[in-house]
Coordinates of C-alpha atoms and ligand atoms in Angstrom, one line a residue:
X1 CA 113.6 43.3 240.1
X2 CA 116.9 44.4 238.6
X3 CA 118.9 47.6 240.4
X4 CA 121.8 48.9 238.3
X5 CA 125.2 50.4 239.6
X6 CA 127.0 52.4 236.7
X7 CA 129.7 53.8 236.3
X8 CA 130.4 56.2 233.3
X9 CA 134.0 57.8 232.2
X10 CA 133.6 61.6 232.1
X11 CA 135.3 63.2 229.5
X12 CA 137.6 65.3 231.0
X13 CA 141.3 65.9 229.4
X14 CA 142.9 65.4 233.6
X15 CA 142.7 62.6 236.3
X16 CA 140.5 63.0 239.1
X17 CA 143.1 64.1 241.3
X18 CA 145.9 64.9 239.5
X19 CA 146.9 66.9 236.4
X20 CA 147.6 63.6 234.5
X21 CA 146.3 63.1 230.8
X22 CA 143.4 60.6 230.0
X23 CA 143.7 60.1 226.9
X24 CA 146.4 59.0 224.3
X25 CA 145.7 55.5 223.1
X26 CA 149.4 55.5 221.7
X27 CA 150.6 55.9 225.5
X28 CA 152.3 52.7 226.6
X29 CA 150.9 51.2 230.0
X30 CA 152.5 53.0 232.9
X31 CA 153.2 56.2 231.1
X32 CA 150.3 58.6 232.4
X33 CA 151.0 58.4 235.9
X34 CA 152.5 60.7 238.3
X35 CA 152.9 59.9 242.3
X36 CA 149.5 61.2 243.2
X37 CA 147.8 58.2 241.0
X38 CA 150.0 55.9 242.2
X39 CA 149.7 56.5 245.3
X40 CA 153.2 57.4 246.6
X41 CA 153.8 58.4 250.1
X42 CA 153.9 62.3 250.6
X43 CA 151.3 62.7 247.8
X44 CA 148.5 65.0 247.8
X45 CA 145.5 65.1 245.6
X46 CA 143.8 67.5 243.9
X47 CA 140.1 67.9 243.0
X48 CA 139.9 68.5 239.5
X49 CA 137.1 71.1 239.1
X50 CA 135.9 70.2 236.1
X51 CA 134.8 66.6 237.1
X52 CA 133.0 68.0 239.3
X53 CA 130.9 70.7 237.0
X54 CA 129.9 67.4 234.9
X55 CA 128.7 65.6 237.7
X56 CA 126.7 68.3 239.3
X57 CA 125.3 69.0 235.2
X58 CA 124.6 65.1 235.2
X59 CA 122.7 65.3 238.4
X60 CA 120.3 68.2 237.8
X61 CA 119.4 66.6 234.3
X62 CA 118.0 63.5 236.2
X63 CA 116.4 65.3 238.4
X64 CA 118.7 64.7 241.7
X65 CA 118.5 66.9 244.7
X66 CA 121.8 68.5 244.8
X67 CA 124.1 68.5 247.9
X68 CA 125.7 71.9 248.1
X69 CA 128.3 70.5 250.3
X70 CA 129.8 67.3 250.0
X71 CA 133.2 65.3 250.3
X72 CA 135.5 62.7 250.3
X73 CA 135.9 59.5 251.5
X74 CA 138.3 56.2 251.6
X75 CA 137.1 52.9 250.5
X76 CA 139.9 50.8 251.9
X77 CA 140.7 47.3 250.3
X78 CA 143.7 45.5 249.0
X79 CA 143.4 44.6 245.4
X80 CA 146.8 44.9 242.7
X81 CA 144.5 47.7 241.0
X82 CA 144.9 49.7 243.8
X83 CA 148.2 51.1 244.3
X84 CA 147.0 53.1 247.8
X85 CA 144.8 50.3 248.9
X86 CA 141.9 52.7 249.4
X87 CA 139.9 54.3 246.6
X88 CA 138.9 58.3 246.9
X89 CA 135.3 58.1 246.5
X90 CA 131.9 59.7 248.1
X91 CA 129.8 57.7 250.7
X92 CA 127.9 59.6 253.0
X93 CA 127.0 62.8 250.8
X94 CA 126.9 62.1 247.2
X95 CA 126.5 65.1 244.8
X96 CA 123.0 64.2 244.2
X97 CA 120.0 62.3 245.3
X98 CA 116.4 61.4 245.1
X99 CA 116.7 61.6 241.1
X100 CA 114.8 59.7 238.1
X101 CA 115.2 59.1 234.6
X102 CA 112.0 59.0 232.7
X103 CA 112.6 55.3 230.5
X104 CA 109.3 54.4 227.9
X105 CA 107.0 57.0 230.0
X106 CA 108.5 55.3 233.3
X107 CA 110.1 56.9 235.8
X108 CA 113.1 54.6 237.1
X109 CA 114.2 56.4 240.8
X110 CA 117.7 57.3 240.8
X111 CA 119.0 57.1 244.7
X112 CA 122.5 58.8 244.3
X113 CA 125.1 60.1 241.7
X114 CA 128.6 60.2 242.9
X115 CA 132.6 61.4 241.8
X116 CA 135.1 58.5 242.2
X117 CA 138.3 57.6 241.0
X118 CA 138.5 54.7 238.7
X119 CA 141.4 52.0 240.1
X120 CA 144.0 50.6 237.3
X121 CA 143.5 48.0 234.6
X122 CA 144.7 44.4 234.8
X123 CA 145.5 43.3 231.8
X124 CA 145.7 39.3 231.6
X125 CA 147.6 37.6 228.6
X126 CA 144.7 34.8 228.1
X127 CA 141.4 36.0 230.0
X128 CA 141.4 36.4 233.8
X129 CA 140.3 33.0 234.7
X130 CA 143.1 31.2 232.9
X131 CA 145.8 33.6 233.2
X132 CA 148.5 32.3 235.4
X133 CA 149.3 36.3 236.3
X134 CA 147.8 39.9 236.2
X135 CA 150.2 43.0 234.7
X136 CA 148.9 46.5 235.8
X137 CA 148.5 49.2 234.1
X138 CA 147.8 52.5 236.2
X139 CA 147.6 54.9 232.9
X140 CA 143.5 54.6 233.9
X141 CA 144.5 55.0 237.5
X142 CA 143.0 58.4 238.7
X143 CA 140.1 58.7 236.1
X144 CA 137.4 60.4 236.7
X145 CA 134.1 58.4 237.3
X146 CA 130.9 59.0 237.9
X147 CA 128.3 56.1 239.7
X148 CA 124.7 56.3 239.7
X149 CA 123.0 54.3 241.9
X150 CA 119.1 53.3 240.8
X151 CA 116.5 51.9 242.8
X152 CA 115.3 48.0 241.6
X153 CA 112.4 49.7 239.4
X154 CA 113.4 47.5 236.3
X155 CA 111.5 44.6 235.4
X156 CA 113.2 43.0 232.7
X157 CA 116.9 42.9 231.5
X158 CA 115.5 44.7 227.7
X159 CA 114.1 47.4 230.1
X160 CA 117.8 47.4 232.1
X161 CA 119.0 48.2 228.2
X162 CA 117.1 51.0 227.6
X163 CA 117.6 52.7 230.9
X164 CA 120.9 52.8 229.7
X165 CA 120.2 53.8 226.3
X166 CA 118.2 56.5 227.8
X167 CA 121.4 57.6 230.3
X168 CA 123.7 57.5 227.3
X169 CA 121.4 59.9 225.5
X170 CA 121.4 62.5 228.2
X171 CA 124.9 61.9 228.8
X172 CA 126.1 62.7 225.3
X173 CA 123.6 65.9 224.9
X174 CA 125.6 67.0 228.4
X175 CA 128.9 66.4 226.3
X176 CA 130.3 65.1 229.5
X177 CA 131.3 61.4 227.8
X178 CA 133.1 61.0 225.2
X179 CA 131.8 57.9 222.7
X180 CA 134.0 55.8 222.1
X181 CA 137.1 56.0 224.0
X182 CA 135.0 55.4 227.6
X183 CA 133.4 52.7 228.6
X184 CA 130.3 52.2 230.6
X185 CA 130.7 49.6 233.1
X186 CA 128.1 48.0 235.9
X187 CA 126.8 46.4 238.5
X188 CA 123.7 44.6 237.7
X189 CA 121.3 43.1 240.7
X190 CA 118.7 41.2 239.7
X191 CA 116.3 39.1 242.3
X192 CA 112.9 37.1 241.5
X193 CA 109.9 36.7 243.3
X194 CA 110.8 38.1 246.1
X195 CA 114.2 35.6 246.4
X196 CA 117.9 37.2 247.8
X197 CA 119.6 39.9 245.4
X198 CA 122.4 38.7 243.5
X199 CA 124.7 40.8 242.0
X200 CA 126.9 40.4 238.8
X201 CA 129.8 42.8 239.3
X202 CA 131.6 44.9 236.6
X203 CA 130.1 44.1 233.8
X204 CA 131.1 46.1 230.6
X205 CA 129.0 47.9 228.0
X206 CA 125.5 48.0 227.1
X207 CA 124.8 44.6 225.1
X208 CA 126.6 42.8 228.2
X209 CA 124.7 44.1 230.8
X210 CA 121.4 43.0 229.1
X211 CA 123.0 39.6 228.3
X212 CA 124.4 39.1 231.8
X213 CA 120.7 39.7 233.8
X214 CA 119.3 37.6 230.9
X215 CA 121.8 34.8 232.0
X216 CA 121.3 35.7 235.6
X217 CA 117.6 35.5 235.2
X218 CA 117.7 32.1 233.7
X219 CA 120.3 30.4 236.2
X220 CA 117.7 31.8 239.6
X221 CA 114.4 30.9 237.3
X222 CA 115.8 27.3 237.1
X223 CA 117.2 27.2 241.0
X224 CA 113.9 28.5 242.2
X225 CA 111.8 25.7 239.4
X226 CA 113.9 22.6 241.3
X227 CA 112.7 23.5 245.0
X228 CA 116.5 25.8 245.8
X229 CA 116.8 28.8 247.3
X230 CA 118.4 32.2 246.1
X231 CA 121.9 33.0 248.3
X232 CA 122.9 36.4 248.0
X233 CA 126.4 36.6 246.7
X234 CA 128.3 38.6 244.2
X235 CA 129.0 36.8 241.1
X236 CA 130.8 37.8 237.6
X237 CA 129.7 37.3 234.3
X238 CA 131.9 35.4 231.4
X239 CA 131.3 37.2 227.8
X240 CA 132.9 33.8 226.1
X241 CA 130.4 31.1 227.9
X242 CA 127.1 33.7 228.5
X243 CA 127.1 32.5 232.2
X244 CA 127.6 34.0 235.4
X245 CA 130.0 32.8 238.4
X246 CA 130.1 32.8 241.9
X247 CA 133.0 35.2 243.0
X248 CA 132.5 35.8 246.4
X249 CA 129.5 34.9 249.1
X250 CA 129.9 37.6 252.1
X251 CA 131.1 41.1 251.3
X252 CA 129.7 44.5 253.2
X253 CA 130.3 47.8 253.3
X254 CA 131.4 48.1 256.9
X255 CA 134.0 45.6 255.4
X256 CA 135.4 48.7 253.6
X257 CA 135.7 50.7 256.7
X258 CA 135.2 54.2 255.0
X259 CA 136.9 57.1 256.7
X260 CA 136.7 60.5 255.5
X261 CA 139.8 61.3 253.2
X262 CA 141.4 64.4 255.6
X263 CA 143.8 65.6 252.0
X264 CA 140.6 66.6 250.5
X265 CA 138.5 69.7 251.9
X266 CA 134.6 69.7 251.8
X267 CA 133.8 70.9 248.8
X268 CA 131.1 73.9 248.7
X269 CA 128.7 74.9 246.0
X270 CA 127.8 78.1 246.1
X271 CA 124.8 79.8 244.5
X272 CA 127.2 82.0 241.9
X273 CA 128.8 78.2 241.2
X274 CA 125.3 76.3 240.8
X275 CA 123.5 79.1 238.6
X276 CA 126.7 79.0 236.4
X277 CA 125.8 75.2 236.0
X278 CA 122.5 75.8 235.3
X279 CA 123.2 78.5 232.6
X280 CA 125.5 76.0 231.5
X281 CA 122.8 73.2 230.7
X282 CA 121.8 72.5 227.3
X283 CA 118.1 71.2 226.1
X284 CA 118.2 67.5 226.7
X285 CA 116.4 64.8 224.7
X286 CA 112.9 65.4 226.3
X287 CA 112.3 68.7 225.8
X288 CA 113.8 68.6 222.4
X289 CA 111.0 66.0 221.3
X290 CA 108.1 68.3 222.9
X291 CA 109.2 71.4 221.3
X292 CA 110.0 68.9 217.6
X293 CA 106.1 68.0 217.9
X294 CA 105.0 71.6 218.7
X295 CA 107.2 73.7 216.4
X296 CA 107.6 71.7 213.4
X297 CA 104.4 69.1 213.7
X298 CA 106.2 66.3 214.3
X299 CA 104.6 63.4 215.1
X300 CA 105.7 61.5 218.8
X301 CA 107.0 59.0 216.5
X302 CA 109.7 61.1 214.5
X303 CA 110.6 63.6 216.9
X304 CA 111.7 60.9 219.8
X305 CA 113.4 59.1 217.2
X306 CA 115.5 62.8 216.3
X307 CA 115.6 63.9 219.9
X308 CA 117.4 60.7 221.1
X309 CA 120.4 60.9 219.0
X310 CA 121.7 64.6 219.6
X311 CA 123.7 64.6 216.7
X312 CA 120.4 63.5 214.4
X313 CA 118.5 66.7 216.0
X314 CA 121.0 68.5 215.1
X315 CA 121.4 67.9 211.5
X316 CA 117.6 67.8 211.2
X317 CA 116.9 71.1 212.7
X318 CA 119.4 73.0 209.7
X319 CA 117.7 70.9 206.9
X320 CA 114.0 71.8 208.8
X321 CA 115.1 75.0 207.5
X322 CA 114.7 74.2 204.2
X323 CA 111.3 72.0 204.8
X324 CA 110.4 70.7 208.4
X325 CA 108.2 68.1 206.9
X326 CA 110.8 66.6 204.4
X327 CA 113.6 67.0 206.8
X328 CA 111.5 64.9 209.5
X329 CA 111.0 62.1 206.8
X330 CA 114.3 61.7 205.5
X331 CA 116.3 62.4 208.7
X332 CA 114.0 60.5 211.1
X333 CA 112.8 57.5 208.6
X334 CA 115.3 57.4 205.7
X335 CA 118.9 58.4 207.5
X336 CA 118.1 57.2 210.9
X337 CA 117.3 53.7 209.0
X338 CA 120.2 53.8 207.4
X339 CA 122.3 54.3 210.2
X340 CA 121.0 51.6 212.0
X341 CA 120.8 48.9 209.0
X342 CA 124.5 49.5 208.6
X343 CA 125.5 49.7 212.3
X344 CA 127.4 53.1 211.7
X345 CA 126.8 56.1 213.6
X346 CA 126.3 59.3 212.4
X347 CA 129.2 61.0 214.6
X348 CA 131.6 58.1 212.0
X349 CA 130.1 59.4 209.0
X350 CA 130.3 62.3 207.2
X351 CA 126.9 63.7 207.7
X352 CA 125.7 67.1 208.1
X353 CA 123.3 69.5 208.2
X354 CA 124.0 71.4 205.3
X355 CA 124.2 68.5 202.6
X356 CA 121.1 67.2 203.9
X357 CA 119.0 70.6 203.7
X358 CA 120.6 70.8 199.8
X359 CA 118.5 66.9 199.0
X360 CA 115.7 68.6 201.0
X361 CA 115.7 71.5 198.9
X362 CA 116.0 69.1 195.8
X363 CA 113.0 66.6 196.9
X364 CA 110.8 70.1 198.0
X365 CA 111.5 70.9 194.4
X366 CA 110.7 68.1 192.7
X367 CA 114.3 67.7 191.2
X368 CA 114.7 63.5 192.4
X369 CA 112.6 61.3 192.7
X370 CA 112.3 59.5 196.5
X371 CA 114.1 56.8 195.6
X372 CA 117.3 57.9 194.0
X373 CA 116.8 60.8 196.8
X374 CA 116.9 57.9 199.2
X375 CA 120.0 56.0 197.4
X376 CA 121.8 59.4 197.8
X377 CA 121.2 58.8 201.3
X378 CA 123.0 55.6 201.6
X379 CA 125.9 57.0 199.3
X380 CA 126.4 59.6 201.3
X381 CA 126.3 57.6 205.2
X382 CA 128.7 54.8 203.2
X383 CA 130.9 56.9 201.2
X384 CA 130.5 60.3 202.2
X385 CA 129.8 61.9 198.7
X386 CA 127.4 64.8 199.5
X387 CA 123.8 63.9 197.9
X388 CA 123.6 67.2 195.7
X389 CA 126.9 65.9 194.4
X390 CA 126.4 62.3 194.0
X391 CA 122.9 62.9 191.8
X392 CA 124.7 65.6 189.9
X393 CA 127.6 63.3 188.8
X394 CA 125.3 60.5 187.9
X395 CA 122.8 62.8 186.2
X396 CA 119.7 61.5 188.3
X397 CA 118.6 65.0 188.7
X398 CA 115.5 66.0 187.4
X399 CA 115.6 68.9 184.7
X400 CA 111.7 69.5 184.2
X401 CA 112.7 71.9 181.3
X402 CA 114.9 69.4 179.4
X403 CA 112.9 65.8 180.4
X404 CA 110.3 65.4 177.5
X405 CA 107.6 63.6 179.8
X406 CA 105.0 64.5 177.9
X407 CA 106.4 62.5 174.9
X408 CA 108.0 59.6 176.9
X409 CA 104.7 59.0 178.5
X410 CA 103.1 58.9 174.8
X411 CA 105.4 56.7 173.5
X412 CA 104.5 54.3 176.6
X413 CA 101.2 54.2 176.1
X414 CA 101.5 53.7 172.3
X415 CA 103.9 50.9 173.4
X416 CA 101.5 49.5 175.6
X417 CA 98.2 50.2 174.4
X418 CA 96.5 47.7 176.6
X419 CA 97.7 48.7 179.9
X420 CA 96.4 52.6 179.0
X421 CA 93.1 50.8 178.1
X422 CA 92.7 49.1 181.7
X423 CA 93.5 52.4 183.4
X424 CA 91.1 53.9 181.6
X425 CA 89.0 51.6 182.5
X426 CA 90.0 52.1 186.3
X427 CA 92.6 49.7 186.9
X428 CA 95.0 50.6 189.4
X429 CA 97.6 48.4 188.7
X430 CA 97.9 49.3 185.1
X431 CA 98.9 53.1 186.5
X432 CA 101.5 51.6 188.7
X433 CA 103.0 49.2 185.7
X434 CA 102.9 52.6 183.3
X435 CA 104.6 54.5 186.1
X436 CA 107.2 52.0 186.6
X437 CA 107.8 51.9 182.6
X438 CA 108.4 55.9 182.6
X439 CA 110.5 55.4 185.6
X440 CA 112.7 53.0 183.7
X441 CA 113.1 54.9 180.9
X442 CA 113.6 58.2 183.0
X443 CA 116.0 56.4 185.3
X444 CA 114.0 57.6 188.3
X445 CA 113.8 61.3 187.5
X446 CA 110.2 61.7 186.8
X447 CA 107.6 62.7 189.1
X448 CA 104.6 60.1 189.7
X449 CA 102.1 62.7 189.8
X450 CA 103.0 64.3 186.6
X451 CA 102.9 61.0 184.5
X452 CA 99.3 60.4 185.9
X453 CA 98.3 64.1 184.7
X454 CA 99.7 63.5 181.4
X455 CA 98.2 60.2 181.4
X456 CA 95.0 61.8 182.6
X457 CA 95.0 64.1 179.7
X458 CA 95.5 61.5 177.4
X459 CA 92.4 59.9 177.9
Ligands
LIG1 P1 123.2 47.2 249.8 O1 122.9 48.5 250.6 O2 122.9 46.0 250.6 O3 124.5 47.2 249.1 P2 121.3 48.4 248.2 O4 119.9 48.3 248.8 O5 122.1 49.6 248.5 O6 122.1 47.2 248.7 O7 121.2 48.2 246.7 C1 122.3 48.1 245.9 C2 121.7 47.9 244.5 O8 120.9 46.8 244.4 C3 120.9 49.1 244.0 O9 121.1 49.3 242.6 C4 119.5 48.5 244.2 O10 118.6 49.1 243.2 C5 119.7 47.1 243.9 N1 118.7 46.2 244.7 C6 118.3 46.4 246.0 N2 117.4 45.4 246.3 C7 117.2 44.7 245.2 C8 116.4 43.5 244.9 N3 115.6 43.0 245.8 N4 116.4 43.0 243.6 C9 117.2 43.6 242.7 N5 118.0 44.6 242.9 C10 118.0 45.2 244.2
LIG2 ZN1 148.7 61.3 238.0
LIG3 MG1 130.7 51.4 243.7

């Protein structure tokens, strides 16, 4: 059973509670920081509105039970992170509750979604087990985080993945995280067989989380094979060795002693407020891929593939303009490949809709063949030359009225009388071995079908 805790950066340009900056990565450490992050005396917060609109939009898209009132609260511990010694974060009303987030045609049960304030980095010289010290940096003091808290519904640490593949997705279509320059961080609890939860604190990013339950996984598998039991403690996870660790064996939340934070009022959502959110919510990945199969024909296949990236669904729904069919294929199968063969994603490349509706206009019309249509492709994701421009310049587009195919395909054939004699006589092959010559000769630009009706009516 594995139960995640994440927490995601929202994208807003202010901290939490105060009008510092988030961003700037040519900021020196200590430089975005004002007395409210770091936690002078005398200092009040602020809420910062618009953290709050992206949490209630991140709640209603999985499918939480919104609190119209909530608050505040102190989590009060002594760490170097923590200039204060309590974080501001929500305890006993979230802003949402009782949600889900539907993972391979699985729901996984979402128990709350709540606004906290991220703590400072430690940044230590040579990796924080060897390090002789820890230096601060409060620039990331006062952030704005969200934490969703799902139920143990996953079963397996490449399910774990995708829920979080899935939550990015959603995420990104709300616009309320900002690729890149955030980073997703968690708490991952895994038990087996019924054995004590263990849980491997702050782990960051996606292809850590899966590789920390994995290694979790393993290390309780092989306790529980040699007769030991599971103790529940809170361990960390090492990137370097692919191994977890035990950090610390009793820890509970009455050892935080929450109090309500008395700077901060209760914050009230009103109808007017809520129905502006809800006007405010775009169509997210699911309902993207029903209407993909419904208005353009899509099968399940291609339209989750365009719906998950909301960038891909974008670029395919201008070229679908053109030709929904062809757009489906070469945004779905041929870019979407691409992409992911190079590791690039399409927000780093050049790609847009109105290059990729000119190849679909040029494959519609015959004018490339599928291959150099699909070379274009990888041109344009690896060097951002439009396709129209890149087949123009090499002169791979078709001209039907200046392409003598009629002659090129006689001269084949009178080349290579025997292979025109097997096809007449049936052969498959020989049609594919002609094609290929014409192809050759053509460099790409002729159409399979019309070489077979000329080599029809030279029978
Ligand atoms: P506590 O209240 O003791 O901190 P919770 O029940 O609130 O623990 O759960 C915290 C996290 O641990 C949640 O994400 C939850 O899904 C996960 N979790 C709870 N029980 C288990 C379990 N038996 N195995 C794996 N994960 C679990
Ligand atoms: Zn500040
Ligand atoms: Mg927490």
């Amino acid at each position: 059973m594995i139960g995640l805790e994440v927490h995601v950066q929202l994208s807003t340009d202010s901290k939490l509670f105060c009008s510092c900056p988030t961003r700037g990565s040519d900021a020196e450490p200590n430089t975005r920081v004002c007395e409210i992050c770091l936690g002078m005396p005398g200092s009040k917060p602020v809420l910062n509105k618009k953290a709050v609109d992206f949490a209630l939009k991140v709640a209603l898209a999985l499918n939480c039970e919104l609190n119209n009132e909530f608050f505040f609260s102190r989590k009060t511990y002594f760490y170097p992170d923590l200039a204060k010694d309590f974080q501001i974060t929500q305890y006993e009303v979230p802003v949402g509750k009782n949600g889900f987030a539907e993972v391979g045609g699985k729901k996984i049960r979402l128990r709350r979604i709540h606004l906290e304030e991220d703590p400072a980095s430690l940044v230590h010289e040579s990796g924080a087990r060897q390090s002789a010290y820890s230096l601060v940096d409060y620039n990331r003091s006062g952030i704005p985080l969200i934490e969703l808290v799902t139920e143990p519904d996953m079963q397996s640490p490449a399910e774990a993945r995708r829920f979080l593949d899935t939550l990015l997705t959603t995420l990104n279509y709300l616009g309320v995280y900002a690729h890149g320059e955030s980073v997703l961080k968690a708490d991952c609890n895994l038990s087996i067989d019924g054995g004590s939860r263990v849980e491997v604190k702050n782990v960051t990013g996606f292809r850590a989380v899966e590789a920390a339950l994995g290694a979790e996984e393993k290390r309780q598998r092989s306790l529980v094979d040699s007769g030991k039991k599971i103790e529940m403690e809170t361990r960390g996870f090492d990137e370097a060795t692919g191994t977890t660790y035990t950090l610390r064996k009793k820890e509970t939340e009455e050892d935080y002693g929450f109090i309500v934070d008395p700077d901060l009022p209760k914050v009230v959502v009103d109808s007017k407020w809520l129905s502006l959110i809800k006007a405010g919510m775009p169509e997210l990945a699911d309902s993207k891929k029903k209407r993909f199969m419904k208005e353009f024909g899509l099968s399940e296949y291609d339209a989750s593939v365009l719906a998950s990236d909301k960038g891909l669904a974008e670029v395919f729904e201008d070229a679908a303009k053109a030709d929904a069919k062809i757009a489906a294929r070469l945004v779905s199968r041929e870019l979407a490949g691409i992409l992911n063969y190079n590791r690039v994603k399409l927000g780093e490349t050049k790609v847009n809709g109105k290059a990729i509706s000119e190849l679909v206009l040029l494959v519609k019309g015959s004018k490339v063949s599928d291959k150099n249509a699909k070379e274009s492709l990888i041109k344009y994701v690896l060097e951002g030359i439009s396709p129209k421009e890149s087949l123009e310049k090499n002169n791979l587009l078709i001209d039907v009225s200046s392409l003598d195919l009629e002659g090129i395909v006689k001269e084949i054939v009178k080349e290579n009388p025997g292979a025109f004699s097997e096809y007449k006589s049936g052969n498959e092959k020989s049609l594919n071995f002609i094609i290929g010559l014409v192809m050759r000769k053509t460099k790409g630009k002729a159409n399979p079908k019309q070489v077979q009706d000329i080599l029809d009516r030279l029978k």
